[in-house]
Structure formats: C-alpha cells, structure tokens
Amino acid sequence: MRALLISRDSHLYSEIASQGAARVPPLHLAATRSSMRDALDRPETEIPQLVIVDASDIEPSEAGLLERLGRQYPSAHLMLLTDHHQPELLINAMRAGVREVLQLPLVHRAFHESMDRISAAAGVSAMRDGKVLAFIACKGGSGATFISTNFGYALATLAGKKVLLIDLHGQFGDAALYVSDQKPGMTLSDVCAQIARVDAPFLASCLVHVTEGFGVLAAADDPAQAKEARPEHIDTILRVARQHYDYVLLDVGRQIDAVSLRALDGTDTIYPVLQLALPDIRDARRLLDIFRSLGYVLDHIRLIVNRYEKGGKLRLQDLHAALGCEVVHTFPNDYVAVTDSVNQGVPVLQLSRSSAAARSLAEMVELVTALPVQESRGLFERLFGRADTDY
Ligand SMILES: Nc1ncnc2c1ncn2[C@@H]1O[C@H](COP(=O)(O)OP(=O)(O)O)[C@@H](O)[C@H]1O
Ligand SMILES: [Mg+2]
C-alpha cells in the first residue's frame, strides 16, 4: 500500500517506515511533505492510498487545511496522529472524513490495528491463508530437520513463498543451525511467555531470518524453558502465522506431547520422514497407530522416504503395503552435499545447487506448490541455469 506522510519528524518517519515494512503486504511510504500546506502545494502525481498526517505541530488556523487535503485525494484513507487534545482539529478531521486518529507517541499495536482496518476497507487483503505442513521423524536421524529446514529455504527462494519454520523440539532443537549461523535471539518459549503480544511484526522480530522470505523460530535451548509452551499458545501462534505466511513448516521431531499434538491438529499435511529400513518402518507403524488411536484421518498423511537408493531389498511398494500410506516423495542419499550443508549451516541449495539433494528439493517444491509446468520450468532454470534441463 502506498502512503504519503505529512510530518517534519524524521524519527516518526523511520518508525512508521519500519513498522510498515513489516506488514503484509508492506506499507510503503512513497512520499513525504513537511506540512499540510506543502502537501497541498505539491500534490503527488501517483495518488496515495493512505495519507498520514502528523498533527503534533499544526496551528489551530491550519486545521481547515485537512478538509482541503481530503478533497485533494478523495480516494485516499486519512490517518491523523496527534500528541495532545485538539478539539478544533478533531472536528475538522471528521469533516474531512478521517476515520483513524492515533495518539503520539505511536503505540505499535494500535497502529497495526488501524492499518488492518484501512487495508480491509481498501480491499487490500492483508491476510494470507497459509498452509501448515508438519515434518515428523519416525526415528532419530531420519532427516526430518534437514528436509524441513532446506525445504523451507527452497520454497522461499525457488517459488517466492513467504515461509516460517517453527522448531517444536522441547529439547535439543537445532533447526536454525541447519540453515544459519545466527544465534537465535528469541525462541518459541520467549514467544509463548509473551503470548499476548503475538502479532505478525512481533513474530517476525523473534525469527532467525535465513533469507528475506524464510524465517525460523528456534526451539527453547533450555528444557526448563520449554515448559513455557502450552497447547493454547500454539493455537495463537499458528493462527497469526497462517495469516501472514504462505507456508508454516513444523519440525516436530519425535516427541508426541500435548504441544505437538495440538500443532498437528491444525496441520494441513503431516509428513512422517523415514528411511527404507525395518527399524524405521516399525517406528513409522507405531506413529501411524498413535495417529489412528487419536482419531486422525490418515488421508492427510504423506510419507517421505529419505536417503532412498533404488534397487534395495525393500521397495517403495512394500512400504505402501506395510503402512497403508502414500509415499509422496523420495530424497536421494547424498552424503557429501548434505553433510557439507549441515556442518556449515548453509542450505544445500545455496551450497551445492546442482547436487541430487538440491534437485530433489526443487521437485518437492513443485509437488507441494503444484506450480504449472510453465512456471516450474522457470524454477529449474533458475536453479540450474539452463533451459534444456531434462528431468
Ligand atoms: N538425504 C540425505 N543424504 C545424506 N545424509 C542425510 C540425508 N538426510 C539427512 N542426512 C544426514 O542425517 C543426519 C540426521 O538428519 P536430521 O535431519 O538431523 O534427522 P532428524 O531431524 O530426523 O533427527 C544429518 O546430520 C544429515 O547429515
Ligand atoms: Mg531433528
């Protein structure tokens, strides 16, 4: 959304610019004017959708200019920011059609609520309807963390999606380290401890930002803190996350507890990750039995076989027969590329673009986003830099 800010206050400008940038879709301060008179004298050629007027140093005699400003941009929404009680100004504001009046200093929550109302009235849909995908390891070391973190990066960079990954491990969560060298400033338990503050900008401020479109909410690094997370907190976080991200990925690990169950309740697809070996299949069966006993319908459960090598004794059909679930994707065993990536904390797509693991991630992006062939070709071209790639 394009906005014009009328203010002399450079701090206010930076504050609104940064709060605006964190919104979905972003609020863009396209132009500024120092006063209402300046704004009337120098009209914007490209009409703003929103005009924000800082009224803190408006003289009473200037109050009437608001109405003229309203007539100059009849299609724009007007927001008035005031730092003291100015009855004359408020009357003029009502005549000018101002519906949003906020107190200075700016209370960020009030600003975002006001922006939500303006966006809704302007028909700018601020809300996404994100999908929640859970990755659950059938056995320790199955590859759920590697796949979920690297798939998040692939969704963001190859398909331009906005992606959030939440590490739900109560203990030893390490998802952020698989794709970043930043130390998480905040974790899931910090977010839960301040659950009343959770909105999109707050959530964004708690993430390890791997790329512009991909953030990771790290797990608590102390098991005592992990107790902070309660099932109803997860509901709130997922509700906000769905509205502001295209995909919310959950690295569930192996533990089935109240928190992970609540998270799985709100999930669109559950991906148990396993390797094609008997111990993994046994554990996968146990996991599916738990789901059945909890009344989950298994049709939104899709198996991912990791470190798959063709020609092994066990075949994918055997797995399907044993577990009664569809295998949606297989990841190749790519020891060198994956180990390098995991050890360096750099996504495999970034580190080894032409590796088998990277290709497999790109295929999974196509599968999940169901990109049309045309676009998906572009995706492969972007990844491998050739138009003639034949897959
Ligand atoms: N497709 C793969 N090819 C080779 N090695 C892999 C692959 N997937 C995972 N690994 C290795 O297996 C290890 C365990 O993976 P991880 O994602 O941490 O498992 P989980 O989260 O299921 O416990 C990682 O350190 C990684 O090096
Ligand atoms: Mg893990």
Coordinates of C-alpha atoms and ligand atoms in Angstrom, one line a residue:
M1 CA 0.0 0.0 0.0
R2 CA 1.4 3.4 -1.0
A3 CA 1.3 6.2 1.6
L4 CA 2.1 9.9 1.9
L5 CA 3.4 11.0 5.2
I6 CA 3.0 14.6 6.3
S7 CA 5.4 15.3 9.1
R8 CA 8.6 17.1 10.0
D9 CA 9.7 14.4 12.4
S10 CA 12.3 12.2 11.0
H11 CA 12.1 9.7 13.9
L12 CA 8.4 9.3 13.3
Y13 CA 9.2 8.7 9.6
S14 CA 11.7 5.9 10.4
E15 CA 9.3 4.4 12.9
I16 CA 6.4 4.2 10.5
A17 CA 8.7 3.1 7.7
S18 CA 10.0 0.2 9.7
Q19 CA 6.6 -0.8 11.1
G20 CA 5.1 -0.5 7.6
A21 CA 7.8 -2.6 6.1
A22 CA 7.0 -5.5 8.5
R23 CA 3.4 -5.6 7.3
V24 CA 1.9 -8.0 4.8
P25 CA 1.5 -6.6 2.2
P26 CA 4.0 -3.8 3.2
L27 CA 3.1 -0.2 3.8
H28 CA 5.3 1.8 1.6
L29 CA 6.0 5.5 2.5
A30 CA 6.2 6.7 -1.1
A31 CA 6.4 10.4 -0.4
T32 CA 6.7 12.9 2.5
R33 CA 5.7 16.5 2.9
S34 CA 6.8 18.8 5.7
S35 CA 3.3 20.3 6.3
M36 CA -0.2 20.2 5.1
R37 CA 0.4 23.4 3.2
D38 CA 3.4 21.8 1.5
A39 CA 1.2 18.8 0.6
L40 CA -1.5 21.0 -0.9
D41 CA 1.1 23.0 -2.9
R42 CA 2.9 19.9 -4.2
P43 CA 0.3 17.2 -4.9
E44 CA 1.6 13.7 -5.5
T45 CA 1.2 12.6 -9.2
E46 CA 0.7 9.0 -8.2
I47 CA -2.3 9.1 -5.8
P48 CA -1.5 7.6 -2.5
Q49 CA -3.9 5.1 -0.9
L50 CA -3.2 6.4 2.5
V51 CA -2.3 9.9 3.8
I52 CA -0.8 10.0 7.3
V53 CA -0.9 13.4 8.9
D54 CA 1.3 14.2 12.0
A55 CA -0.8 16.9 13.7
S56 CA 1.6 17.4 16.6
D57 CA 2.7 20.8 15.3
I58 CA -0.3 22.0 13.4
E59 CA -1.5 25.5 14.3
P60 CA -5.3 25.9 15.1
S61 CA -5.5 28.1 12.0
E62 CA -4.3 25.2 9.8
A63 CA -7.0 22.8 10.9
G64 CA -9.2 23.7 8.0
L65 CA -6.5 22.5 5.6
L66 CA -7.4 18.9 6.4
E67 CA -10.6 19.2 4.5
R68 CA -8.8 20.6 1.5
L69 CA -6.4 17.7 1.8
G70 CA -9.3 15.3 1.8
R71 CA -10.6 16.8 -1.4
Q72 CA -7.2 16.7 -3.0
Y73 CA -7.1 12.9 -2.5
P74 CA -10.7 11.8 -2.3
S75 CA -9.9 8.1 -2.8
A76 CA -7.3 8.0 -0.1
H77 CA -7.7 6.9 3.5
L78 CA -6.7 9.5 6.1
M79 CA -4.9 8.8 9.3
L80 CA -4.3 11.5 11.9
L81 CA -1.6 11.3 14.6
T82 CA -1.9 13.7 17.5
D83 CA 0.1 14.2 20.7
H84 CA -2.4 16.4 22.5
H85 CA -6.1 17.1 22.7
Q86 CA -7.0 19.4 19.7
P87 CA -10.9 19.6 19.6
E88 CA -10.9 22.1 16.7
L89 CA -8.7 19.7 14.7
L90 CA -10.8 16.7 15.5
I91 CA -14.0 18.4 14.3
N92 CA -12.2 19.3 11.0
A93 CA -10.9 15.8 10.8
M94 CA -14.4 14.4 11.0
R95 CA -15.5 16.7 8.2
A96 CA -12.5 15.7 6.1
G97 CA -13.6 12.0 6.5
V98 CA -10.7 11.0 8.8
R99 CA -11.7 7.7 10.4
E100 CA -8.4 6.8 12.1
V101 CA -7.0 9.0 14.8
L102 CA -4.0 7.7 16.8
Q103 CA -2.1 9.1 19.8
L104 CA 1.5 10.0 19.7
P105 CA 3.9 8.6 20.7
L106 CA 2.8 5.8 18.4
V107 CA 1.6 2.6 20.1
H108 CA 2.6 0.0 17.5
R109 CA -0.2 -2.3 18.3
A110 CA -2.8 0.5 17.8
F111 CA -1.0 1.5 14.6
H112 CA -1.3 -2.1 13.1
E113 CA -4.9 -2.5 14.2
S114 CA -5.7 0.8 12.5
M115 CA -3.7 -0.3 9.4
D116 CA -5.7 -3.6 9.4
R117 CA -9.0 -1.7 9.3
I118 CA -7.7 0.6 6.5
S119 CA -6.4 -2.4 4.5
A120 CA -9.7 -4.2 4.8
A121 CA -11.6 -1.1 3.7
A122 CA -9.2 -0.5 0.8
G123 CA -9.7 -4.1 -0.3
V124 CA -6.0 -4.8 0.2
S125 CA -6.1 -8.2 1.6
A126 CA -3.6 -8.3 4.4
M127 CA -4.4 -11.9 5.2
R128 CA -2.8 -14.9 3.7
D129 CA -4.3 -18.3 4.1
G130 CA -1.1 -20.2 4.8
K131 CA -0.7 -23.9 4.8
V132 CA 0.7 -25.7 7.8
L133 CA 3.0 -28.7 7.0
A134 CA 4.5 -30.8 9.7
F135 CA 7.6 -32.9 9.4
I136 CA 7.9 -35.7 11.9
A137 CA 10.9 -38.0 12.3
C138 CA 9.9 -41.7 12.5
K139 CA 13.3 -42.4 14.0
G140 CA 16.1 -40.2 15.3
G141 CA 18.3 -39.2 12.4
S142 CA 15.6 -39.9 9.7
G143 CA 16.3 -36.5 8.2
A144 CA 13.2 -34.5 9.3
T145 CA 15.2 -31.5 10.4
F146 CA 17.4 -31.5 7.3
I147 CA 14.4 -31.8 5.0
S148 CA 12.1 -29.3 6.7
T149 CA 14.7 -26.6 7.0
N150 CA 16.0 -27.0 3.5
F151 CA 12.5 -27.3 2.0
G152 CA 11.6 -24.0 3.8
Y153 CA 14.6 -22.4 2.1
A154 CA 13.7 -23.9 -1.3
L155 CA 10.0 -22.8 -1.0
A156 CA 11.2 -19.2 -0.3
T157 CA 13.9 -18.9 -2.9
L158 CA 12.6 -21.1 -5.8
A159 CA 8.9 -20.3 -5.5
G160 CA 9.0 -16.9 -3.9
K161 CA 6.8 -18.0 -1.0
K162 CA 6.9 -16.5 2.5
V163 CA 7.8 -19.2 4.8
L164 CA 8.1 -19.7 8.6
L165 CA 9.6 -22.8 10.2
I166 CA 8.8 -23.5 13.8
D167 CA 11.1 -25.8 15.7
L168 CA 8.8 -27.6 18.1
H169 CA 11.5 -29.6 19.9
G170 CA 11.2 -29.4 23.6
Q171 CA 14.8 -30.4 23.9
F172 CA 17.8 -30.2 21.6
G173 CA 16.1 -28.3 18.9
D174 CA 18.6 -27.5 16.2
A175 CA 16.6 -26.4 13.1
A176 CA 18.0 -22.9 13.0
L177 CA 21.6 -24.2 12.9
Y178 CA 20.9 -26.3 9.8
V179 CA 20.4 -23.2 7.7
S180 CA 22.0 -20.3 9.5
D181 CA 25.0 -19.3 11.6
Q182 CA 23.0 -16.7 13.5
K183 CA 22.3 -17.3 17.2
P184 CA 18.6 -17.1 17.8
G185 CA 17.9 -14.0 19.9
M186 CA 14.4 -15.3 20.8
T187 CA 12.9 -18.8 20.9
L188 CA 9.5 -20.4 20.9
S189 CA 9.4 -20.3 24.7
D190 CA 10.0 -16.5 24.7
V191 CA 7.1 -16.1 22.2
C192 CA 4.9 -18.2 24.5
A193 CA 5.9 -16.2 27.5
Q194 CA 4.7 -13.1 25.8
I195 CA 1.7 -14.6 24.0
A196 CA -0.5 -11.6 24.5
R197 CA 1.9 -9.6 22.3
V198 CA 1.9 -12.0 19.4
D199 CA 1.1 -10.4 16.1
A200 CA 2.9 -10.5 12.7
P201 CA 5.6 -7.9 13.5
F202 CA 6.3 -9.4 16.9
L203 CA 6.6 -12.9 15.5
A204 CA 8.9 -11.6 12.7
S205 CA 11.1 -9.9 15.3
C206 CA 11.7 -13.3 17.0
L207 CA 12.9 -15.2 14.0
V208 CA 16.3 -16.1 12.6
H209 CA 16.0 -14.6 9.1
V210 CA 17.6 -17.0 6.7
T211 CA 16.6 -15.1 3.7
E212 CA 14.0 -12.3 3.1
G213 CA 11.2 -14.9 2.7
F214 CA 12.3 -17.5 5.2
G215 CA 12.5 -17.2 8.9
V216 CA 13.0 -19.8 11.6
L217 CA 11.5 -19.7 15.1
A218 CA 14.1 -21.6 17.2
A219 CA 13.3 -24.1 19.9
A220 CA 13.9 -23.3 23.5
D221 CA 17.5 -24.1 24.3
D222 CA 16.8 -25.0 27.9
P223 CA 14.3 -27.8 28.7
A224 CA 13.1 -25.9 31.7
Q225 CA 12.0 -23.0 29.5
A226 CA 10.3 -25.3 27.1
K227 CA 7.6 -25.8 29.7
E228 CA 6.6 -22.3 28.9
A229 CA 4.9 -23.6 25.7
R230 CA 1.3 -24.6 26.2
P231 CA -1.1 -26.1 23.6
E232 CA -3.3 -22.9 23.5
H233 CA -0.1 -20.8 22.8
I234 CA 0.5 -23.0 19.7
D235 CA -3.1 -22.2 18.5
T236 CA -2.4 -18.5 18.7
I237 CA 0.9 -18.7 17.0
L238 CA -0.4 -20.8 14.2
R239 CA -3.4 -18.6 13.7
V240 CA -1.2 -15.5 13.3
A241 CA 1.3 -17.4 11.3
R242 CA -1.2 -18.7 8.8
Q243 CA -2.5 -15.2 8.2
H244 CA 1.0 -13.8 7.4
Y245 CA 2.9 -16.7 5.8
D246 CA 2.2 -18.8 2.7
Y247 CA 3.7 -21.9 4.4
V248 CA 4.2 -22.7 8.1
L249 CA 6.5 -25.7 8.5
L250 CA 6.8 -27.5 11.7
D251 CA 9.9 -29.5 12.7
V252 CA 8.1 -31.8 15.2
G253 CA 10.9 -34.2 16.0
R254 CA 9.8 -37.4 17.5
Q255 CA 8.0 -36.4 20.7
I256 CA 4.3 -36.7 20.8
D257 CA 3.1 -34.5 23.6
A258 CA 0.3 -32.0 24.3
V259 CA 2.0 -29.3 22.4
S260 CA 3.0 -31.3 19.3
L261 CA -0.5 -32.9 19.2
R262 CA -2.2 -29.5 19.3
A263 CA 0.2 -28.4 16.5
L264 CA -0.7 -31.5 14.5
D265 CA -4.4 -30.8 14.9
G266 CA -4.0 -27.6 13.0
T267 CA -1.9 -29.1 10.2
D268 CA -2.9 -29.5 6.6
T269 CA -0.4 -32.2 5.8
I270 CA 1.8 -34.4 8.0
Y271 CA 5.0 -35.8 6.5
P272 CA 6.5 -38.6 8.5
V273 CA 10.1 -38.9 7.4
L274 CA 11.7 -42.3 7.3
Q275 CA 14.4 -44.3 5.7
L276 CA 13.7 -47.6 3.9
A277 CA 14.9 -49.9 6.7
L278 CA 13.0 -52.2 9.0
P279 CA 13.5 -50.3 12.3
D280 CA 12.3 -47.1 10.6
I281 CA 9.2 -48.9 9.2
R282 CA 8.5 -50.3 12.6
D283 CA 8.6 -46.9 14.2
A284 CA 6.6 -45.4 11.4
R285 CA 3.9 -48.0 12.0
R286 CA 3.9 -47.1 15.7
L287 CA 3.5 -43.5 14.8
L288 CA 0.6 -44.2 12.5
D289 CA -1.0 -46.4 15.1
I290 CA -0.9 -43.5 17.5
F291 CA -2.4 -41.2 15.0
R292 CA -5.2 -43.7 14.3
S293 CA -5.9 -44.1 18.0
L294 CA -6.2 -40.4 18.3
G295 CA -8.8 -40.4 15.5
Y296 CA -6.6 -38.8 12.8
V297 CA -7.8 -39.5 9.4
L298 CA -4.7 -40.7 7.6
D299 CA -5.5 -39.1 4.3
H300 CA -3.6 -36.0 5.0
I301 CA -0.5 -38.0 6.0
R302 CA 2.1 -38.4 3.3
L303 CA 5.3 -40.4 3.8
I304 CA 8.7 -39.0 2.7
V305 CA 11.4 -41.6 2.2
N306 CA 14.9 -40.1 2.9
R307 CA 18.2 -41.5 1.7
Y308 CA 16.4 -43.6 -0.8
E309 CA 18.5 -45.8 -3.1
K310 CA 16.9 -47.7 -5.9
G311 CA 17.4 -51.4 -6.1
G312 CA 17.4 -52.0 -2.4
K313 CA 15.8 -55.1 -0.9
L314 CA 12.9 -53.1 0.4
R315 CA 10.8 -51.4 -2.3
L316 CA 8.5 -48.4 -2.0
Q317 CA 5.5 -50.6 -2.8
D318 CA 6.4 -52.7 0.2
L319 CA 6.3 -49.6 2.3
H320 CA 3.0 -48.6 1.0
A321 CA 1.6 -52.1 1.6
A322 CA 3.0 -52.2 5.2
L323 CA 1.9 -48.8 6.3
G324 CA -1.2 -48.0 4.1
C325 CA 0.1 -44.5 3.4
E326 CA 1.2 -43.0 0.2
V327 CA 4.8 -42.2 -0.3
V328 CA 4.8 -38.7 -1.7
H329 CA 8.5 -38.1 -2.3
T330 CA 11.9 -39.7 -2.0
F331 CA 15.1 -37.9 -1.2
P332 CA 18.3 -39.4 -2.5
N333 CA 21.1 -40.4 -0.3
D334 CA 23.5 -37.5 -1.0
Y335 CA 26.1 -37.8 1.7
V336 CA 28.7 -35.2 0.6
A337 CA 26.3 -32.4 -0.2
V338 CA 24.1 -32.9 2.8
T339 CA 26.9 -33.4 5.3
D340 CA 28.7 -30.2 4.0
S341 CA 25.4 -28.3 4.2
V342 CA 24.6 -29.5 7.7
N343 CA 28.1 -29.0 9.0
Q344 CA 28.3 -25.4 7.6
G345 CA 24.8 -24.4 8.5
V346 CA 24.2 -23.4 4.9
P347 CA 21.2 -24.6 2.9
V348 CA 22.1 -27.3 0.4
L349 CA 20.5 -25.3 -2.4
Q350 CA 22.9 -22.4 -1.7
L351 CA 25.9 -24.6 -1.2
S352 CA 25.6 -27.2 -3.9
R353 CA 23.0 -26.1 -6.4
S354 CA 23.5 -29.0 -8.7
S355 CA 23.5 -31.7 -6.1
A356 CA 21.0 -34.5 -6.2
A357 CA 19.6 -33.3 -2.8
A358 CA 19.1 -29.8 -4.3
R359 CA 17.2 -31.2 -7.3
S360 CA 15.1 -33.3 -5.1
L361 CA 14.1 -30.2 -3.0
A362 CA 13.1 -28.4 -6.2
E363 CA 10.9 -31.3 -7.2
M364 CA 9.3 -31.2 -3.8
V365 CA 8.6 -27.5 -4.2
E366 CA 6.8 -28.2 -7.5
L367 CA 4.9 -31.0 -5.9
V368 CA 3.7 -29.0 -2.9
T369 CA 3.0 -25.7 -4.6
A370 CA 1.6 -27.5 -7.7
L371 CA 3.2 -24.9 -9.9
P372 CA 2.0 -25.1 -13.5
V373 CA 4.6 -26.6 -15.9
Q374 CA 5.5 -23.2 -17.4
E375 CA 6.5 -21.8 -14.1
S376 CA 8.2 -24.9 -12.9
R377 CA 10.4 -24.9 -15.9
G378 CA 11.4 -21.4 -14.9
L379 CA 12.1 -22.8 -11.5
F380 CA 14.5 -25.4 -12.8
E381 CA 16.2 -22.8 -15.0
R382 CA 16.6 -20.5 -12.0
L383 CA 18.1 -23.4 -10.1
F384 CA 20.3 -25.0 -12.7
G385 CA 20.8 -22.0 -15.1
R386 CA 19.8 -24.0 -18.2
A387 CA 16.6 -24.1 -20.2
D388 CA 17.3 -27.5 -21.6
T389 CA 17.5 -29.5 -18.4
D390 CA 15.7 -32.7 -18.9
Y391 CA 14.1 -34.2 -15.8
Ligands
LIG1 N1 19.3 -37.3 2.1 C1 20.4 -37.4 2.9 N2 21.6 -37.8 2.4 C2 22.6 -37.9 3.2 N3 22.6 -37.6 4.5 C3 21.5 -37.2 5.1 C4 20.3 -37.0 4.3 N4 19.3 -36.6 5.1 C5 19.9 -36.4 6.3 N5 21.2 -36.8 6.3 C6 22.1 -36.8 7.5 O1 21.4 -37.4 8.6 C7 21.6 -36.6 9.8 C8 20.4 -36.6 10.6 O2 19.4 -35.8 9.9 P1 18.4 -34.9 10.8 O3 17.7 -34.1 9.8 O4 19.1 -34.2 11.9 O5 17.5 -36.0 11.3 P2 16.2 -35.9 12.3 O6 15.8 -34.5 12.4 O7 15.1 -36.7 11.6 O8 16.6 -36.5 13.6 C9 22.1 -35.3 9.3 O9 23.2 -34.9 10.1 C10 22.5 -35.4 7.9 O10 23.9 -35.2 7.7
MG2 MG 15.8 -33.2 14.2

